[in-house]
Coordinates of C-alpha atoms in Angstrom, one line a residue:
M287 CA 118.9 118.0 78.5
T288 CA 122.5 120.0 78.5
D289 CA 122.6 123.1 80.1
R290 CA 124.0 124.6 77.2
P291 CA 122.6 123.6 74.3
H292 CA 124.0 125.1 70.7
P293 CA 122.4 126.0 67.8
A294 CA 122.4 123.4 65.1
S295 CA 124.1 124.0 61.7
P296 CA 121.7 124.2 59.1
R297 CA 124.0 121.3 57.4
A298 CA 124.0 119.1 60.8
A299 CA 122.2 115.6 60.1
L300 CA 119.0 115.6 60.0
L301 CA 117.2 113.8 63.3
S302 CA 114.2 111.4 63.0
V303 CA 111.1 112.5 64.5
E304 CA 111.7 110.1 67.3
E305 CA 115.3 111.1 68.2
A306 CA 113.7 114.7 68.4
L307 CA 111.1 113.7 70.5
Q308 CA 113.7 111.6 72.8
R309 CA 116.2 114.9 72.9
L310 CA 113.4 117.5 73.5
L311 CA 111.9 115.8 76.5
E312 CA 115.1 114.4 78.0
G313 CA 115.7 116.2 81.5
L314 CA 112.8 118.5 81.0
A315 CA 110.9 119.0 84.3
P316 CA 107.5 120.3 85.2
A317 CA 107.5 124.0 85.2
V318 CA 104.4 124.2 87.4
Q319 CA 104.7 124.0 91.2
T320 CA 101.2 124.7 92.7
V321 CA 98.6 122.4 93.4
Q322 CA 94.8 123.2 93.2
Q323 CA 92.0 121.3 94.6
V324 CA 89.3 121.9 92.0
P325 CA 85.5 120.6 91.6
L326 CA 85.2 117.0 89.6
E327 CA 83.1 119.3 87.0
Q328 CA 86.1 121.4 86.4
A329 CA 88.8 118.7 86.5
D330 CA 88.3 117.5 82.8
G331 CA 91.8 117.6 80.9
R332 CA 93.7 118.8 83.9
V333 CA 96.6 117.1 85.1
L334 CA 96.4 114.9 88.3
A335 CA 99.1 116.4 90.9
Q336 CA 99.2 112.9 93.5
D337 CA 97.8 109.5 93.5
L338 CA 94.4 109.0 93.9
V339 CA 94.1 105.9 96.2
A340 CA 90.6 104.1 97.0
G341 CA 89.2 104.6 100.6
L342 CA 86.3 101.9 100.2
D343 CA 85.7 98.5 97.6
V344 CA 83.8 99.2 94.7
P345 CA 81.3 97.8 94.9
G346 CA 81.1 97.7 98.3
F347 CA 79.2 94.6 98.6
D348 CA 78.0 91.5 96.5
N349 CA 75.4 92.7 94.0
S350 CA 73.5 91.5 91.0
Q351 CA 74.6 92.4 87.4
M352 CA 70.7 91.3 86.2
D353 CA 67.3 91.4 86.6
G354 CA 66.4 87.9 87.9
Y355 CA 66.3 85.6 90.7
A356 CA 69.0 85.2 93.9
V357 CA 69.7 81.2 94.1
R358 CA 71.9 78.6 95.6
C359 CA 73.0 76.5 92.5
A360 CA 72.7 73.4 94.8
D361 CA 69.0 73.8 95.4
V362 CA 68.4 74.7 91.3
A363 CA 70.4 71.5 90.9
R364 CA 68.1 69.6 93.1
A365 CA 64.6 71.3 92.2
L366 CA 65.8 70.6 88.2
E367 CA 66.5 66.8 89.2
Q368 CA 63.3 66.6 90.8
G369 CA 61.0 68.6 88.3
R370 CA 59.8 70.9 91.2
P371 CA 60.0 74.9 91.3
L372 CA 61.1 77.3 93.3
P373 CA 59.1 79.5 95.8
V374 CA 60.0 83.4 95.9
A375 CA 60.6 84.2 99.5
Q376 CA 61.5 87.7 98.9
R377 CA 62.0 90.9 96.8
I378 CA 65.3 92.7 96.9
A379 CA 65.6 96.2 95.1
A380 CA 68.6 97.8 94.4
G381 CA 69.5 100.3 97.6
H382 CA 67.7 97.9 99.9
F383 CA 69.1 94.5 101.8
G384 CA 67.7 91.4 102.0
V385 CA 67.4 88.5 104.5
E386 CA 69.4 85.3 104.4
L387 CA 68.2 83.5 101.6
A388 CA 66.3 80.4 103.2
P389 CA 67.5 77.0 101.7
G390 CA 65.2 75.5 98.7
T391 CA 63.8 79.3 97.9
A392 CA 64.7 82.0 95.4
A393 CA 64.8 86.0 95.8
R394 CA 63.2 88.1 93.4
I395 CA 66.3 90.4 92.7
F396 CA 67.3 93.3 90.4
T397 CA 70.2 94.9 88.7
G398 CA 72.8 96.5 91.4
A399 CA 70.8 94.8 94.7
P400 CA 72.7 93.3 97.1
L401 CA 73.2 89.6 97.0
P402 CA 71.2 87.8 99.9
A403 CA 73.7 86.0 102.3
G404 CA 73.3 82.3 101.1
A405 CA 72.9 83.1 97.8
D406 CA 75.6 82.1 95.5
A407 CA 74.5 82.5 92.0
V408 CA 71.9 85.1 89.7
V409 CA 69.7 83.2 87.5
M410 CA 68.1 86.2 85.0
Q411 CA 64.6 86.6 84.3
E412 CA 65.2 85.0 80.7
D413 CA 65.9 82.2 82.1
A414 CA 63.2 81.6 85.0
Q415 CA 59.3 81.1 84.4
P416 CA 56.2 81.5 86.6
A417 CA 55.0 78.0 87.8
E418 CA 52.1 76.8 89.7
A419 CA 52.6 75.6 93.2
P420 CA 52.9 71.9 93.7
A421 CA 49.8 70.5 95.3
D422 CA 51.7 69.1 98.4
A423 CA 53.7 72.9 98.8
P424 CA 52.4 75.9 100.8
Q425 CA 51.4 78.7 98.7
A426 CA 54.4 81.3 98.6
P427 CA 53.5 84.9 98.8
L428 CA 55.6 86.0 95.7
G429 CA 55.0 83.0 93.8
W430 CA 57.2 79.9 92.0
I431 CA 59.5 79.7 89.5
R432 CA 61.1 77.1 87.1
V433 CA 64.2 77.3 86.1
E434 CA 64.9 76.3 82.7
R435 CA 68.8 75.8 83.4
A436 CA 71.2 75.3 86.0
P437 CA 73.7 78.4 87.4
Q438 CA 77.4 78.4 87.9
P439 CA 79.0 79.7 91.1
G440 CA 79.2 83.1 91.0
Q441 CA 76.9 83.5 87.7
W442 CA 76.0 87.4 86.8
V443 CA 77.5 88.0 90.2
R444 CA 79.5 91.2 91.0
R445 CA 81.8 90.4 93.6
R446 CA 82.8 93.2 96.3
G447 CA 86.0 95.0 95.0
E448 CA 85.9 93.8 92.1
D449 CA 86.2 97.2 90.4
V450 CA 88.4 98.7 92.7
A451 CA 89.7 97.2 96.0
R452 CA 90.1 99.6 99.1
G453 CA 93.7 100.7 99.2
Q454 CA 94.3 100.7 95.5
V455 CA 96.2 103.5 93.6
V456 CA 93.4 104.2 90.7
L457 CA 94.8 107.3 89.4
R458 CA 98.2 108.1 89.0
A459 CA 99.9 111.6 89.2
G460 CA 101.1 112.8 86.4
Q461 CA 97.9 111.7 84.1
R462 CA 95.7 113.7 82.3
L463 CA 91.8 113.4 83.7
R464 CA 89.7 112.4 81.0
A465 CA 85.5 111.9 81.7
A466 CA 85.7 108.4 82.7
D467 CA 88.7 109.2 85.4
L468 CA 86.3 111.7 86.7
G469 CA 83.3 108.8 87.0
V470 CA 86.1 106.6 88.8
A471 CA 86.9 109.4 91.4
A472 CA 83.1 110.2 91.8
S473 CA 82.5 106.5 92.5
L474 CA 85.4 106.8 95.7
G475 CA 83.2 109.6 97.3
M476 CA 85.4 112.5 95.9
A477 CA 83.9 115.6 94.9
S478 CA 87.2 117.1 93.7
V479 CA 90.8 116.3 92.9
P480 CA 94.1 117.8 93.4
V481 CA 96.0 119.2 90.0
W482 CA 98.4 121.3 88.9
T483 CA 97.8 124.8 88.2
R484 CA 97.3 125.2 84.8
L485 CA 100.5 125.8 82.1
R486 CA 100.9 129.4 80.9
V487 CA 101.7 129.3 77.5
A488 CA 102.2 132.7 75.5
L489 CA 101.6 132.1 71.5
A490 CA 104.2 134.5 69.7
P491 CA 103.1 134.6 65.8
T492 CA 106.2 136.4 64.3
G493 CA 106.4 138.5 60.9
D494 CA 105.8 141.7 59.4
E495 CA 103.5 140.0 56.6
L496 CA 100.6 139.0 59.2
V497 CA 97.4 141.3 59.6
Q498 CA 94.9 140.6 62.1
P499 CA 91.6 139.1 60.7
G500 CA 89.0 142.1 60.7
T501 CA 91.3 144.9 60.9
V502 CA 91.7 144.9 57.2
A503 CA 89.1 144.1 54.2
P504 CA 90.4 141.4 51.9
A505 CA 90.3 144.4 49.1
D506 CA 92.7 146.5 51.2
L507 CA 95.4 144.1 52.0
P508 CA 98.5 145.1 51.1
P509 CA 100.8 142.9 48.8
G510 CA 102.4 140.2 50.5
A511 CA 100.2 140.5 53.4
L512 CA 99.0 137.6 55.2
Y513 CA 96.1 137.2 57.4
N514 CA 97.3 135.3 60.9
S515 CA 95.2 132.3 60.0
S516 CA 97.8 130.0 62.3
R517 CA 96.7 131.8 65.9
Y518 CA 92.8 130.1 65.1
V519 CA 94.2 127.2 64.5
L520 CA 96.9 126.7 67.6
V521 CA 95.2 128.5 70.0
P522 CA 92.2 126.0 70.5
L523 CA 94.5 123.0 70.1
L524 CA 96.8 124.2 73.1
Q525 CA 93.6 125.3 74.9
R526 CA 92.0 121.9 74.5
L527 CA 95.4 120.5 76.2
G528 CA 94.5 122.2 79.3
F529 CA 96.6 125.3 78.9
E530 CA 96.1 129.0 79.7
V531 CA 96.7 130.4 76.4
T532 CA 98.0 134.4 76.1
V533 CA 98.2 135.5 72.3
L534 CA 101.1 138.4 72.1
P535 CA 101.0 140.9 69.3
V536 CA 102.7 139.4 66.4
L537 CA 106.7 140.1 66.6
P538 CA 107.8 142.1 64.2
D539 CA 111.2 141.6 61.7
D540 CA 113.2 143.4 64.1
R541 CA 115.7 141.9 66.4
E542 CA 115.6 144.5 69.7
A543 CA 111.7 144.0 69.3
T544 CA 111.4 140.5 69.7
E545 CA 113.9 140.2 72.1
Q546 CA 112.0 142.4 74.2
A547 CA 108.9 140.7 73.6
L548 CA 110.1 137.4 74.4
A549 CA 111.9 138.9 77.7
A550 CA 108.5 140.4 78.9
A551 CA 106.5 137.6 78.1
A552 CA 108.9 134.9 80.0
L553 CA 108.3 136.5 83.2
R554 CA 104.6 135.8 82.8
H555 CA 104.6 132.6 81.5
D556 CA 106.0 129.1 81.9
A557 CA 106.4 128.5 78.2
I558 CA 106.6 130.7 74.7
V559 CA 105.3 128.8 71.4
T560 CA 106.9 130.8 68.2
T561 CA 105.2 130.4 64.9
G562 CA 107.8 131.4 62.3
G563 CA 111.5 132.8 62.6
V564 CA 113.0 129.8 63.3
S565 CA 114.7 129.0 59.5
V566 CA 118.0 130.3 58.5
G567 CA 117.0 133.8 56.8
E568 CA 117.9 136.9 57.6
A569 CA 114.8 138.0 58.6
D570 CA 114.7 135.1 61.5
H571 CA 115.1 137.1 64.7
V572 CA 113.8 134.5 66.9
K573 CA 116.9 132.6 67.2
P574 CA 119.4 134.8 68.2
A575 CA 116.7 136.5 70.7
V576 CA 116.2 133.5 72.7
Q577 CA 120.1 132.8 72.7
A578 CA 120.9 136.2 74.0
L579 CA 118.3 135.6 77.0
G580 CA 119.2 132.1 77.6
A581 CA 120.2 129.2 75.5
L582 CA 119.0 127.7 72.2
D583 CA 119.0 124.2 70.4
L584 CA 118.0 124.5 67.0
W585 CA 117.0 121.6 65.0
Q586 CA 116.5 120.2 61.4
V587 CA 113.7 117.2 61.9
S588 CA 113.4 114.8 58.8
M589 CA 109.8 115.2 58.7
K590 CA 107.5 116.7 55.9
P591 CA 105.8 119.3 56.8
G592 CA 107.9 120.7 59.6
K593 CA 111.6 120.4 58.8
P594 CA 113.0 123.6 61.3
F595 CA 112.4 123.1 65.0
M596 CA 113.7 125.1 67.8
H597 CA 113.4 124.3 71.5
G598 CA 115.5 126.8 73.9
W599 CA 114.8 128.8 77.2
I600 CA 115.0 131.9 78.7
D601 CA 116.9 132.6 81.8
R602 CA 114.2 134.7 84.2
A603 CA 117.6 135.2 86.3
R604 CA 118.8 137.7 83.6
L605 CA 115.5 139.7 83.7
G606 CA 115.2 139.6 87.5
G607 CA 112.7 136.8 87.9
Q608 CA 113.6 132.9 88.7
G609 CA 113.8 129.7 87.0
R610 CA 113.2 129.1 82.9
C611 CA 110.5 129.7 80.5
H612 CA 110.8 127.2 77.7
V613 CA 110.3 128.4 74.0
L614 CA 109.6 126.2 71.5
G615 CA 109.5 127.4 67.9
L616 CA 107.2 126.1 65.2
P617 CA 107.6 126.6 61.6
G618 CA 105.7 129.4 59.8
N619 CA 103.5 127.4 57.3
P620 CA 100.4 126.6 58.9
V621 CA 100.2 123.3 58.2
S622 CA 103.9 122.7 59.6
S623 CA 102.7 124.4 62.8
V624 CA 99.8 122.1 63.6
V625 CA 102.1 118.8 62.8
T626 CA 105.2 120.0 64.5
L627 CA 103.1 121.0 67.5
A628 CA 101.3 117.5 67.5
L629 CA 104.2 115.4 67.1
L630 CA 106.7 117.3 69.1
A631 CA 105.6 120.3 71.0
R632 CA 102.8 119.1 72.6
A633 CA 104.5 116.4 74.2
A634 CA 107.0 119.0 75.6
L635 CA 104.2 121.3 76.7
L636 CA 102.7 118.7 78.4
R637 CA 105.7 117.6 80.6
L638 CA 106.0 121.0 81.4
A639 CA 102.9 121.1 82.8
G640 CA 103.4 118.0 85.0
A641 CA 102.1 115.3 82.9
T642 CA 103.5 112.0 82.5
V643 CA 104.5 111.7 78.6
A644 CA 106.5 108.7 76.8
A645 CA 108.9 109.7 74.7
Q646 CA 107.5 108.3 71.7
L647 CA 104.5 108.6 69.1
P648 CA 101.0 107.4 69.6
P649 CA 100.2 104.1 68.1
A650 CA 99.3 104.3 64.8
L651 CA 95.7 102.5 63.3
W652 CA 96.6 100.3 60.1
V653 CA 94.1 101.3 57.1
R654 CA 93.8 100.8 53.7
A655 CA 95.3 103.5 51.2
D656 CA 92.7 104.6 48.5
F657 CA 95.3 106.5 47.0
D658 CA 99.1 106.3 45.3
W659 CA 101.9 108.3 46.6
P660 CA 104.1 107.2 43.6
R661 CA 106.9 109.7 44.6
P662 CA 109.0 109.2 47.9
D663 CA 110.8 112.3 49.8
R664 CA 114.1 111.7 51.6
R665 CA 112.2 113.0 54.7
R666 CA 109.5 111.3 56.5
E667 CA 106.0 112.3 55.1
F668 CA 102.4 113.1 57.5
V669 CA 100.2 113.5 54.7
R670 CA 96.8 114.6 55.4
V671 CA 94.0 112.0 54.9
R672 CA 90.4 111.2 55.5
R673 CA 88.8 108.1 56.3
N674 CA 86.0 107.1 54.1
A675 CA 83.1 105.0 53.9
D676 CA 84.2 102.0 52.4
G677 CA 87.1 101.9 55.4
G678 CA 90.1 103.3 53.8
V679 CA 91.6 106.8 53.3
D680 CA 91.7 109.5 50.8
L681 CA 94.0 111.9 50.2
F682 CA 93.9 115.7 50.0
P683 CA 94.8 116.6 46.7
N684 CA 97.2 119.5 47.4
Q685 CA 99.8 118.2 50.2
N686 CA 101.5 121.9 50.0
S687 CA 102.5 123.3 53.8
S688 CA 100.7 126.6 53.1
V689 CA 97.2 124.8 52.6
L690 CA 95.3 125.2 55.6
T691 CA 92.2 123.8 54.2
S692 CA 93.9 120.5 54.0
V693 CA 93.6 120.4 57.8
A694 CA 90.3 121.4 57.8
W695 CA 89.3 118.6 55.6
A696 CA 91.3 115.9 56.9
D697 CA 90.5 114.2 59.8
G698 CA 94.3 112.1 60.0
L699 CA 97.9 111.8 59.1
V700 CA 99.1 109.2 57.3
D701 CA 103.0 108.3 58.2
I702 CA 104.8 107.7 55.0
P703 CA 108.5 106.4 55.7
A704 CA 111.1 108.3 54.2
G705 CA 112.1 106.9 50.6
T706 CA 109.1 105.2 50.3
T707 CA 105.6 104.7 47.8
V708 CA 102.2 104.0 48.6
A709 CA 100.1 102.2 46.1
R710 CA 96.5 101.8 46.2
G711 CA 95.5 99.2 48.5
Q712 CA 98.4 99.0 50.5
W713 CA 98.0 99.1 54.3
V714 CA 99.3 102.6 55.9
A715 CA 99.9 104.3 59.5
Y716 CA 96.9 106.5 60.2
R717 CA 96.9 108.8 63.1
A718 CA 93.8 110.6 63.8
L719 CA 94.2 114.2 64.6
D720 CA 91.7 114.6 67.1
G721 CA 93.4 111.9 69.0
W722 CA 96.5 114.2 69.7
W723 CA 94.0 116.9 71.9
D724 CA 92.3 114.5 74.0

């Protein structure tokens, strides 16, 4: 990122989604600076601040993968050759160590129990049957077994350090912690993990037309007014990414008031996400306000929905503070704001939160289109779809960017390249909506 970005001309060439993502992340550094040690129960979704290194082997000893019998492979081969059973000399439960396995014997063993010294395989209990003691053999307190097939060395044995080796980096700094990661940390004896403090994000809706739900009854809604629905979509999505979210009062269609509100928010937050006010209309005051307070980069992205996208920052030094507060401007239409948040702003905010983020979209899943899309667009399209019981995807009938019910109905987006049509039965790139917020 350059120190002095410039607003893009409305006639500038459209950026591809990948170009915009690369440009957005280029040179973007984490905005969070403080590390917290948090209990594992509170660490889901947080960004790991330091590598976690294993202080022990996992598992810490050779153990059985199955309920069965610990044996020496050579003893079983000899017993099969002679047609004789094996005496069971000991019983080993999980959490208990047995004694060294005497030659020519087996040990009853259970899943997770330590393998006794001398044993080199486990025969699962389905492959061993109770047997009578040979006439020429002494009685065995735990009985005799006949193994039906010879095991291979290492069969049904989990070796020490097979999962994690001592000194191994098991979790990397910069990754968002998932439930399984927390389980790995617990398996290493950790009760807490070092994470970055949560990114402080202000959501700033814009426009005099927005009305807060609950303040005006539908019958009394003024002409031209709209309920502020985007707020209730974007806030939980931002929170799912692990951010601390504050919703600002709606920014009015007034340049001075917009600038004052953004300046105040910049001193208390690491990033500001605006909705609306980033197009080329006379009432779009976010752009000049950000430019007056810092620097601005306004892009036209070759995507539908969501063509206009803004990135800039507010220089806190001009306001008596330190550093920068980054500003990400989303379109005002609710579908456009969700799509641009998923494809572009999400990655930038995660980078600011200290997460390791690649400048590319996550891999798509190829599925069958159970719809026709006969009219190509000059922009790349992300259409709302839902998977059906036959393994394909259905299309929401109204793809207008103001139709929020399309997002509520859909479970994913089909990625249609610019200038491309889709015929029923064709394989298309599908991206699950929930996958963006994991």
